[in-house]
Coordinates of C-alpha atoms and ligand atoms in Angstrom, one line a residue:
M1 CA 0.0 0.0 -0.1
S2 CA 1.1 3.6 -0.5
S3 CA 3.0 5.1 2.4
F4 CA 0.5 7.8 2.3
N5 CA -2.2 5.7 3.3
L6 CA -4.6 7.0 0.9
R7 CA -5.8 5.4 -2.2
I8 CA -8.7 6.7 -4.2
A9 CA -10.4 5.4 -7.2
C10 CA -12.4 7.9 -9.2
V11 CA -15.0 5.9 -10.8
M12 CA -16.8 7.7 -13.9
V13 CA -20.6 7.3 -14.6
G14 CA -22.6 8.6 -17.3
L15 CA -24.1 8.1 -20.9
P16 CA -21.6 7.7 -23.9
A17 CA -20.3 11.4 -25.1
R18 CA -20.9 12.9 -21.8
G19 CA -17.2 14.1 -21.4
K20 CA -16.1 11.1 -19.1
T21 CA -12.7 10.6 -21.0
Y22 CA -12.2 14.4 -20.9
I23 CA -12.6 14.8 -17.3
S24 CA -10.8 11.6 -16.6
Q25 CA -7.6 13.0 -18.6
K26 CA -8.1 16.4 -17.1
V27 CA -7.9 15.3 -13.6
C28 CA -5.2 12.9 -14.2
R29 CA -3.1 15.6 -15.7
Y30 CA -4.0 18.0 -12.8
L31 CA -2.8 15.3 -10.0
T32 CA 0.4 14.0 -12.0
W33 CA 1.5 17.9 -12.2
L34 CA 1.1 18.0 -8.3
G35 CA 3.0 14.9 -8.0
I36 CA 0.3 12.8 -6.9
K37 CA 0.8 9.4 -8.7
T38 CA -2.5 8.8 -11.0
K39 CA -3.5 6.6 -13.8
V40 CA -6.5 6.3 -16.0
F41 CA -8.0 2.8 -16.7
N42 CA -10.2 3.2 -19.9
V43 CA -12.4 0.3 -20.1
G44 CA -13.3 0.8 -23.8
N45 CA -9.6 0.2 -24.5
Y46 CA -9.7 -3.2 -22.4
R47 CA -13.1 -3.8 -24.6
R48 CA -11.2 -3.1 -28.2
K49 CA -8.2 -5.3 -26.9
L50 CA -10.3 -8.4 -25.8
H51 CA -13.0 -8.3 -28.3
G52 CA -11.8 -6.0 -31.2
A53 CA -12.6 -2.6 -32.2
S54 CA -15.3 -1.9 -35.0
L55 CA -18.2 -3.6 -33.2
P56 CA -21.6 -2.8 -34.1
H57 CA -23.9 -1.0 -31.7
T58 CA -26.0 -4.4 -31.5
F59 CA -22.7 -5.4 -29.2
F60 CA -24.0 -2.5 -26.6
D61 CA -27.7 -3.9 -26.8
P62 CA -28.5 -5.0 -23.0
H63 CA -30.6 -8.0 -24.6
N64 CA -27.6 -9.2 -26.3
P65 CA -26.1 -11.7 -23.8
I66 CA -22.8 -12.3 -25.4
G67 CA -22.3 -8.7 -25.9
E68 CA -23.1 -8.5 -22.1
Q69 CA -20.6 -11.2 -21.3
H70 CA -17.8 -9.5 -23.3
R71 CA -18.6 -5.9 -21.5
K72 CA -18.2 -7.4 -18.2
E73 CA -15.2 -9.1 -19.0
A74 CA -13.6 -6.0 -20.2
A75 CA -14.8 -4.2 -17.0
A76 CA -13.2 -7.2 -15.0
A77 CA -9.8 -6.8 -16.6
A78 CA -9.6 -3.0 -16.4
L79 CA -10.5 -3.4 -12.5
E80 CA -7.7 -6.3 -12.1
D81 CA -5.2 -4.1 -13.5
M82 CA -6.1 -0.9 -11.7
L83 CA -6.0 -3.1 -8.4
G84 CA -2.4 -4.3 -9.2
W85 CA -1.4 -0.7 -10.2
F86 CA -2.4 0.1 -6.7
D87 CA -0.8 -2.5 -4.9
N88 CA 2.5 -2.9 -7.3
E89 CA 3.1 0.5 -8.1
Q90 CA 2.1 2.8 -5.1
G91 CA -0.5 4.5 -7.1
I92 CA -2.4 7.0 -5.1
V93 CA -5.5 7.7 -7.7
A94 CA -6.8 5.6 -10.2
I95 CA -9.5 6.9 -12.6
Y96 CA -11.7 4.0 -13.9
D97 CA -13.2 5.4 -17.1
A98 CA -16.3 3.6 -18.2
T99 CA -20.3 4.2 -18.3
N100 CA -20.6 2.5 -14.9
S101 CA -24.4 3.4 -15.8
T102 CA -26.2 0.8 -13.4
Y103 CA -26.7 0.3 -9.8
Q104 CA -25.5 -3.1 -10.1
R105 CA -22.4 -2.2 -11.8
R106 CA -21.2 0.5 -9.2
K107 CA -22.3 -2.0 -6.4
W108 CA -19.7 -4.3 -7.7
L109 CA -17.1 -1.9 -8.4
H110 CA -17.8 -0.3 -4.8
E111 CA -17.5 -3.6 -3.4
E112 CA -14.3 -4.8 -4.8
L113 CA -12.7 -1.5 -4.1
T114 CA -13.8 -1.0 -0.4
K115 CA -12.6 -4.6 0.1
Q116 CA -9.1 -3.4 -0.8
D117 CA -9.3 -0.2 1.6
I118 CA -9.6 2.2 -1.4
L119 CA -11.7 4.8 -1.2
V120 CA -14.5 5.4 -3.9
L121 CA -15.3 8.7 -5.5
F122 CA -18.1 8.4 -8.2
I123 CA -18.0 11.1 -10.6
E124 CA -21.2 11.4 -12.9
S125 CA -21.7 13.7 -15.9
I126 CA -25.0 14.3 -17.1
C127 CA -25.9 16.4 -20.1
Q128 CA -29.1 17.0 -21.5
D129 CA -28.0 19.6 -24.2
E130 CA -28.8 17.7 -27.6
S131 CA -26.6 20.1 -29.3
L132 CA -23.6 19.5 -27.2
I133 CA -24.1 15.7 -27.5
L134 CA -23.9 16.1 -31.1
N135 CA -20.9 18.0 -31.2
N136 CA -19.1 15.7 -28.8
I137 CA -19.9 12.9 -31.4
K138 CA -18.7 14.9 -34.2
D139 CA -15.6 16.1 -32.2
V140 CA -14.3 12.9 -30.9
K141 CA -16.4 9.8 -31.6
L142 CA -16.3 9.7 -35.4
S143 CA -12.4 9.6 -35.1
S144 CA -12.3 7.0 -32.4
P145 CA -10.8 3.6 -33.1
D146 CA -14.1 2.2 -33.2
Y147 CA -15.1 3.8 -36.4
V148 CA -11.8 3.7 -38.4
N149 CA -12.6 3.7 -42.1
M150 CA -16.3 4.0 -41.8
D151 CA -18.6 6.9 -43.5
P152 CA -19.0 9.5 -40.7
D153 CA -22.9 9.7 -41.1
A154 CA -23.2 5.9 -40.8
A155 CA -20.9 6.1 -37.8
A156 CA -22.8 8.8 -36.1
V157 CA -26.1 6.8 -36.8
D158 CA -24.6 3.7 -35.0
F159 CA -23.1 5.9 -32.2
R160 CA -26.8 7.6 -31.2
A161 CA -28.0 3.8 -31.3
R162 CA -25.4 2.8 -29.1
I163 CA -26.4 5.6 -26.6
D164 CA -29.8 4.4 -26.9
H165 CA -29.0 1.0 -25.6
Y166 CA -27.2 2.5 -22.6
Q167 CA -30.1 4.9 -21.8
E168 CA -32.5 1.9 -21.7
L169 CA -30.9 0.6 -18.4
Y170 CA -29.2 3.8 -17.2
Q171 CA -29.6 4.6 -13.5
T172 CA -28.5 8.0 -12.4
I173 CA -26.4 8.0 -9.2
T174 CA -28.6 8.3 -6.0
E175 CA -26.9 5.8 -3.5
E176 CA -26.9 7.7 -0.1
D177 CA -23.9 5.9 1.2
F178 CA -21.8 6.2 -1.8
T179 CA -19.2 9.5 -2.1
Y180 CA -20.0 11.1 -5.5
I181 CA -20.2 14.4 -7.6
K182 CA -22.8 14.8 -10.2
L183 CA -22.0 17.4 -12.7
I184 CA -25.1 18.4 -14.8
N185 CA -24.8 20.2 -18.0
V186 CA -21.0 20.8 -17.5
G187 CA -21.0 21.9 -14.1
S188 CA -24.1 24.5 -14.7
Q189 CA -25.5 22.5 -11.6
V190 CA -23.3 20.4 -9.2
I191 CA -24.6 17.8 -6.7
I192 CA -22.2 16.3 -4.0
N193 CA -22.7 13.3 -1.3
M194 CA -20.5 12.3 1.5
I195 CA -17.1 13.8 0.5
Q196 CA -14.3 13.1 3.1
G197 CA -10.8 14.5 3.2
Y198 CA -8.7 17.0 1.6
L199 CA -7.7 15.2 -1.7
E200 CA -11.1 14.4 -2.6
S201 CA -12.3 18.0 -1.9
R202 CA -9.4 19.2 -4.2
I203 CA -10.9 17.0 -6.9
I204 CA -14.3 18.2 -6.5
Y205 CA -13.1 21.9 -6.4
Y206 CA -11.1 21.6 -9.6
L207 CA -14.1 19.5 -11.3
M208 CA -16.3 22.7 -10.4
N209 CA -13.7 24.9 -12.3
L210 CA -13.8 23.1 -15.6
H211 CA -15.8 24.6 -18.5
I212 CA -15.5 23.5 -22.2
A213 CA -16.2 27.1 -23.9
P214 CA -13.5 27.5 -26.8
R215 CA -10.6 29.8 -25.9
K216 CA -7.2 30.6 -26.3
I217 CA -4.5 30.7 -23.7
Y218 CA -1.4 32.8 -24.5
F219 CA 1.9 32.6 -22.8
S220 CA 4.7 35.3 -23.3
R221 CA 7.8 36.2 -21.1
H222 CA 8.4 39.6 -20.4
G223 CA 10.8 41.5 -23.3
E224 CA 14.3 40.8 -22.8
S225 CA 15.4 42.3 -19.6
M226 CA 18.9 44.2 -18.6
Y227 CA 19.7 41.3 -16.3
N228 CA 18.8 39.0 -19.3
V229 CA 21.4 40.9 -21.3
H230 CA 24.1 40.5 -18.7
G231 CA 23.3 36.7 -18.0
K232 CA 22.0 37.6 -14.4
I233 CA 19.2 35.5 -13.0
G234 CA 16.3 37.0 -10.7
G235 CA 16.2 40.9 -9.7
D236 CA 13.7 43.3 -10.7
S237 CA 15.6 44.8 -13.8
E238 CA 14.2 47.0 -16.3
L239 CA 13.5 46.0 -19.9
S240 CA 16.6 46.3 -22.4
P241 CA 15.7 48.4 -25.5
R242 CA 15.1 45.4 -27.5
G243 CA 12.8 44.2 -24.5
K244 CA 10.8 47.4 -25.0
L245 CA 10.4 47.1 -28.5
Y246 CA 8.7 43.8 -28.1
G247 CA 6.4 45.2 -25.8
T248 CA 5.3 47.9 -28.8
K249 CA 5.0 44.8 -31.0
L250 CA 2.6 42.4 -28.5
P251 CA -0.7 44.0 -29.1
G252 CA -0.4 44.0 -33.0
L253 CA 0.5 40.0 -32.7
I254 CA -2.2 39.5 -30.1
R255 CA -5.0 41.2 -31.9
E256 CA -4.1 39.8 -35.2
N257 CA -4.7 36.4 -33.6
L258 CA -7.7 37.1 -31.4
G259 CA -9.6 39.6 -33.7
D260 CA -11.7 41.7 -31.1
Q261 CA -12.8 39.0 -28.7
S262 CA -12.0 39.8 -25.0
L263 CA -9.0 39.0 -23.3
T264 CA -7.6 39.5 -19.7
V265 CA -3.8 40.1 -19.3
W266 CA -1.9 38.5 -16.1
T267 CA 1.6 39.6 -15.4
S268 CA 3.8 39.1 -12.3
T269 CA 4.4 41.9 -9.8
M270 CA 7.7 42.5 -11.5
K271 CA 8.8 45.5 -13.3
R272 CA 9.7 43.6 -16.6
T273 CA 6.3 41.8 -17.1
I274 CA 4.5 44.8 -16.2
Q275 CA 6.3 47.0 -18.6
T276 CA 5.9 44.3 -21.3
G277 CA 2.0 44.4 -21.0
E278 CA 1.8 48.2 -20.7
L279 CA 0.4 48.9 -24.3
L280 CA -1.9 46.0 -24.1
P281 CA -5.6 47.5 -24.4
Y282 CA -7.0 44.8 -22.2
P283 CA -7.8 44.3 -18.5
K284 CA -4.7 43.3 -16.2
L285 CA -4.3 41.6 -13.1
T286 CA -0.9 41.4 -11.5
W287 CA -0.3 38.1 -9.2
K288 CA 2.3 37.5 -6.8
A289 CA 2.2 33.8 -7.6
L290 CA 3.4 34.5 -10.9
D291 CA 6.7 36.2 -9.8
E292 CA 9.8 34.1 -11.2
L293 CA 11.4 31.4 -9.1
D294 CA 13.3 32.7 -6.1
A295 CA 17.1 32.2 -6.8
G296 CA 17.6 33.2 -3.0
V297 CA 21.3 34.0 -2.2
C298 CA 22.0 33.3 -6.0
D299 CA 19.7 36.1 -7.1
G300 CA 21.3 38.6 -9.1
M301 CA 24.3 36.1 -10.3
T302 CA 25.2 34.9 -13.5
Y303 CA 25.4 30.9 -14.0
E304 CA 29.2 31.0 -14.0
E305 CA 29.2 33.1 -10.8
I306 CA 26.8 30.6 -9.2
E307 CA 29.4 27.8 -10.3
E308 CA 32.3 29.3 -9.2
K309 CA 31.1 30.4 -5.7
F310 CA 28.8 27.5 -5.0
P311 CA 29.9 24.5 -7.1
E312 CA 28.1 21.8 -4.9
D313 CA 24.8 23.6 -5.5
F314 CA 25.3 23.9 -9.1
A315 CA 25.9 20.2 -9.5
N316 CA 23.0 19.4 -7.1
R317 CA 20.9 21.6 -9.4
D318 CA 22.1 19.7 -12.6
E319 CA 21.3 16.5 -10.7
D320 CA 17.8 17.1 -10.1
K321 CA 16.6 20.6 -11.2
F322 CA 13.0 19.9 -10.1
N323 CA 13.7 19.3 -6.6
Y324 CA 16.8 21.4 -6.2
R325 CA 15.8 24.5 -3.7
Y326 CA 18.2 27.7 -3.9
R327 CA 19.6 28.6 -0.6
G328 CA 17.0 30.7 0.9
G329 CA 15.0 30.5 -2.2
E330 CA 12.8 28.0 -4.1
S331 CA 12.8 24.8 -6.4
Y332 CA 10.8 24.2 -9.1
R333 CA 8.4 21.9 -6.8
D334 CA 7.8 24.8 -4.6
V335 CA 7.0 26.9 -7.6
V336 CA 4.4 24.3 -8.7
L337 CA 2.7 24.5 -5.3
R338 CA 2.3 28.1 -5.4
L339 CA 1.0 28.1 -8.9
E340 CA -1.9 25.8 -8.1
P341 CA -4.2 28.6 -7.4
V342 CA -3.2 30.1 -10.7
I343 CA -4.3 26.9 -12.6
M344 CA -7.7 26.9 -10.8
A345 CA -8.1 30.3 -12.0
L346 CA -6.8 29.6 -15.5
E347 CA -9.6 26.6 -15.8
R348 CA -12.3 29.0 -14.9
H349 CA -11.2 31.7 -17.2
E350 CA -11.7 32.2 -21.0
N351 CA -9.1 33.9 -23.3
I352 CA -6.1 34.7 -21.0
L353 CA -2.5 36.1 -21.9
I354 CA 0.1 35.5 -19.1
I355 CA 3.2 37.5 -19.5
G356 CA 5.5 35.8 -17.1
H357 CA 9.0 34.3 -16.7
Q358 CA 11.1 31.4 -17.8
A359 CA 10.7 29.0 -14.7
I360 CA 6.9 30.0 -14.1
L361 CA 5.6 29.6 -17.7
R362 CA 7.6 26.2 -17.9
C363 CA 5.5 25.0 -14.8
I364 CA 2.3 26.3 -16.2
Y365 CA 2.9 25.0 -19.7
A366 CA 3.9 21.4 -18.2
Y367 CA 0.5 21.5 -16.7
F368 CA -1.3 22.0 -20.1
M369 CA 1.0 19.9 -22.1
N370 CA 1.6 17.1 -19.7
Y371 CA 5.4 17.2 -19.3
N372 CA 6.9 15.1 -16.3
H373 CA 8.7 16.5 -13.7
E374 CA 12.2 15.8 -14.9
D375 CA 11.7 17.5 -18.2
L376 CA 9.7 20.6 -17.1
P377 CA 12.8 22.7 -16.0
Y378 CA 14.3 22.4 -19.2
I379 CA 11.3 23.3 -21.4
K380 CA 12.2 25.9 -24.1
I381 CA 10.3 29.1 -23.5
P382 CA 12.3 31.6 -25.5
L383 CA 12.1 35.5 -25.2
H384 CA 10.1 37.3 -27.8
T385 CA 8.0 34.6 -28.5
V386 CA 4.0 34.1 -28.2
I387 CA 2.7 30.6 -27.3
E388 CA -0.9 30.2 -28.1
L389 CA -2.8 27.1 -26.7
T390 CA -5.9 26.1 -27.8
P391 CA -7.7 23.4 -25.4
K392 CA -9.1 20.5 -27.6
A393 CA -11.1 17.4 -26.5
Y394 CA -8.2 15.5 -25.0
G395 CA -5.2 18.3 -24.8
C396 CA -4.0 21.3 -26.4
E397 CA -3.0 22.6 -30.0
E398 CA 0.1 24.7 -30.0
K399 CA 1.1 27.6 -32.2
R400 CA 4.6 29.7 -31.4
F401 CA 4.8 33.1 -32.9
K402 CA 8.3 34.4 -32.8
V403 CA 8.6 38.2 -32.9
D404 CA 11.6 39.2 -35.2
I405 CA 13.3 41.2 -32.4
E406 CA 16.6 39.5 -31.4
A407 CA 16.9 38.6 -27.9
V408 CA 19.6 36.6 -25.8
D409 CA 19.0 33.0 -25.2
T410 CA 18.5 32.1 -21.5
H411 CA 17.9 28.6 -21.8
R412 CA 20.7 26.3 -20.2
P413 CA 20.4 22.8 -21.5
K414 CA 21.0 19.7 -19.2
P415 CA 24.6 19.1 -19.1
A416 CA 25.2 15.7 -20.9
K417 CA 28.2 14.9 -18.4
I418 CA 27.3 12.8 -15.4
V419 CA 27.6 15.0 -12.2
H420 CA 28.4 13.8 -8.7
P421 CA 26.7 16.1 -6.4
T422 CA 28.2 16.3 -2.8
P423 CA 25.7 14.7 -0.5
S424 CA 23.6 17.5 1.2
I425 CA 24.4 18.3 4.8
N426 CA 21.4 19.1 7.2
T427 CA 19.2 16.4 6.5
S428 CA 16.5 16.4 9.3
V429 CA 13.6 14.8 7.9
S430 CA 9.8 15.3 9.0
G431 CA 7.3 12.5 9.1
N432 CA 6.4 12.7 5.4
G433 CA 10.0 12.7 4.3
E434 CA 10.3 16.5 3.9
K435 CA 13.8 18.0 4.9
L436 CA 12.8 20.7 7.3
S437 CA 15.5 23.2 7.4
L438 CA 16.8 25.5 5.0
K439 CA 19.2 27.3 7.1
L440 CA 22.5 26.1 6.0
P441 CA 26.1 27.3 7.2
A442 CA 27.9 29.6 4.9
G443 CA 29.5 27.3 2.3
A444 CA 27.3 24.3 2.6
S445 CA 25.4 23.2 -0.4
G446 CA 21.9 24.0 -1.5
E447 CA 19.8 20.9 -1.2
I448 CA 17.5 18.5 -3.2
V449 CA 14.7 18.9 -1.0
K450 CA 11.9 16.5 -1.4
D451 CA 11.7 12.7 -2.2
A452 CA 10.5 12.9 -6.0
L453 CA 7.8 10.4 -5.2
S454 CA 6.2 12.2 -2.5
P455 CA 3.1 14.6 -3.7
I456 CA 3.7 18.4 -3.8
L457 CA 0.1 18.8 -2.5
P458 CA 0.2 17.9 1.0
I459 CA -2.6 15.3 1.1
S460 CA -3.9 14.3 4.4
P461 CA -4.0 10.7 5.6
K462 CA -7.4 8.8 5.0
L463 CA -10.4 10.0 7.1
H464 CA -13.2 8.1 8.7
P465 CA -16.5 9.8 7.4
R466 CA -16.7 11.7 10.7
G467 CA -13.3 13.2 10.3
V468 CA -11.2 10.9 12.7
A469 CA -7.9 9.8 11.1
I470 CA -7.6 6.1 10.7
K471 CA -4.2 4.5 11.7
Ligands
ATP1 P1 -17.7 7.4 -24.1 O1 -18.7 6.7 -23.1 O2 -18.2 6.9 -25.5 O3 -16.3 6.9 -23.8 P2 -17.3 10.1 -22.8 O4 -18.2 10.4 -21.9 O5 -15.9 9.4 -22.2 O6 -17.8 9.2 -24.1 P3 -15.6 12.0 -24.0 O7 -15.0 11.1 -24.9 O8 -15.1 12.5 -23.1 O9 -17.1 11.4 -23.9 O10 -16.2 13.3 -24.9 C1 -15.3 14.2 -25.4 C2 -16.2 15.4 -25.6 O11 -16.8 15.9 -24.4 C3 -15.3 16.7 -25.7 O12 -15.5 17.3 -27.0 C4 -15.6 17.8 -24.4 O13 -15.4 19.0 -24.9 C5 -16.9 17.2 -24.0 N1 -17.1 17.5 -22.6 C6 -16.4 17.7 -21.8 N2 -17.0 17.9 -20.5 C7 -18.4 17.5 -20.7 C8 -19.6 17.6 -19.6 N3 -19.2 17.8 -18.5 N4 -20.7 17.5 -20.4 C9 -20.6 17.1 -21.6 N5 -19.7 17.2 -22.5 C10 -18.4 17.4 -22.1
F6P2 O1 17.3 34.0 -16.7 C1 16.2 34.4 -16.8 C2 15.2 33.7 -15.6 O2 13.9 34.0 -15.6 C3 16.0 33.9 -14.2 O3 15.4 35.0 -13.5 C4 15.6 32.4 -13.6 O4 16.3 32.4 -12.3 C5 15.8 31.5 -14.6 O5 15.4 32.3 -15.8 C6 14.9 30.4 -14.3 O6 15.6 29.2 -15.5 P1 16.5 28.1 -14.9 O7 15.3 27.4 -14.0 O8 16.7 27.4 -16.2 O9 17.6 28.4 -14.2

């Protein structure tokens, strides 16, 4: 069992084309970004593997006993793999993505999971908006592996018939003693029941922030700063002349792509991001949480100076850049935690432009583009480049617009050579494995602070429904 004494299975519920896979993927991406080991188990994939794709709608007819048997087999195979994953890979949250549209199916899942001491959170999506369902069918179902090489109109007719078969037996969730959330018409109404514990509440809060209105998310670093020109990190310096010029080009570029749609601009509290956005004719908000990663005692130095003054720190950072915390400053891991409210707000909003910093934009970009923690600190976010993300059904489409104004390159690639960091000192460890102290004596090295497997979001141990911790 996981050392956090907490395992949650999110079990999706709903008719076909109600966004269950979409929700599963989003929750998985969010929790993984927060360092919580999460995996989706899609029963449709097991069904295709066991019984083949391209099955006609009659396979899903509840009066077809062979289809019924095959569907049960797929559900059981997915459940078996999920239980194995919890036990063998110390998973924390599994998402069981299937229709689970009858009391009987949910009862079976609930029994099998609770037997293994796994908390069950049912997530039901209900949608009565016919045009949205039609759109979902066109958007994702016609291109699914179930309908390869099939005429789109015939595929749409078949998929509607599949929905009708499920509709025949569908029972919305009303089980009073089950933990569940019901999202009705993309969260315009939400019903929750028996939610326990911090992590479940975070998942619920995240789900309540999701919307599917089409929109664009733009990222730009500030224009080149004087510190960038001198190769220094951190600080709160002015823009360079080229950086100021970039600020004058930004409004035209955004307008060209967005037309007269509305937009909100978010900046950090630092001069270089505020100055870059000055000419943009949109409402603006400054966020302290968007300030650049704090380099602590290394703030204002060049990488060469850091290597010379603090060679051990430098080597430690190269060894594990995500978890390395600057003395008196932050790690990328710390930054992800402080950006969590920004991600929630981003999910709620429509068109947004974030004018940010290299490390900050790497963290936010990694959330949308599903980068792992090891690669995250090396993502290329060049100066004088606007990145446009368009959320799609199961991910984001990306475009990059390079503005033709030269700027220095601040990307420092991962060194190819193997570095041997000096073991960190000051290793007092708290109950959850986190090193406690940052007060290092002069000359001591900065630290790789956390066990890479422990979650970034502090998740509480499992709670009894009445709130008593279970030992
Ligand atoms: P199936 O049971 O066939 O696997 P599904 O319920 O998993 O279907 P998805 O594949 O997730 O459906 O459908 C994706 C589409 O659903 C996307 O176009 C997305 O915009 C839309 N969508 C996302 N959330 C919701 C929601 N809460 N209600 C309705 N549609 C949604
Ligand atoms: O060099 C620009 C900068 O934004 C610095 O202020 C910051 O410390 C650095 O990038 C973050 O990038 P890295 O984590 O690669 O050092």
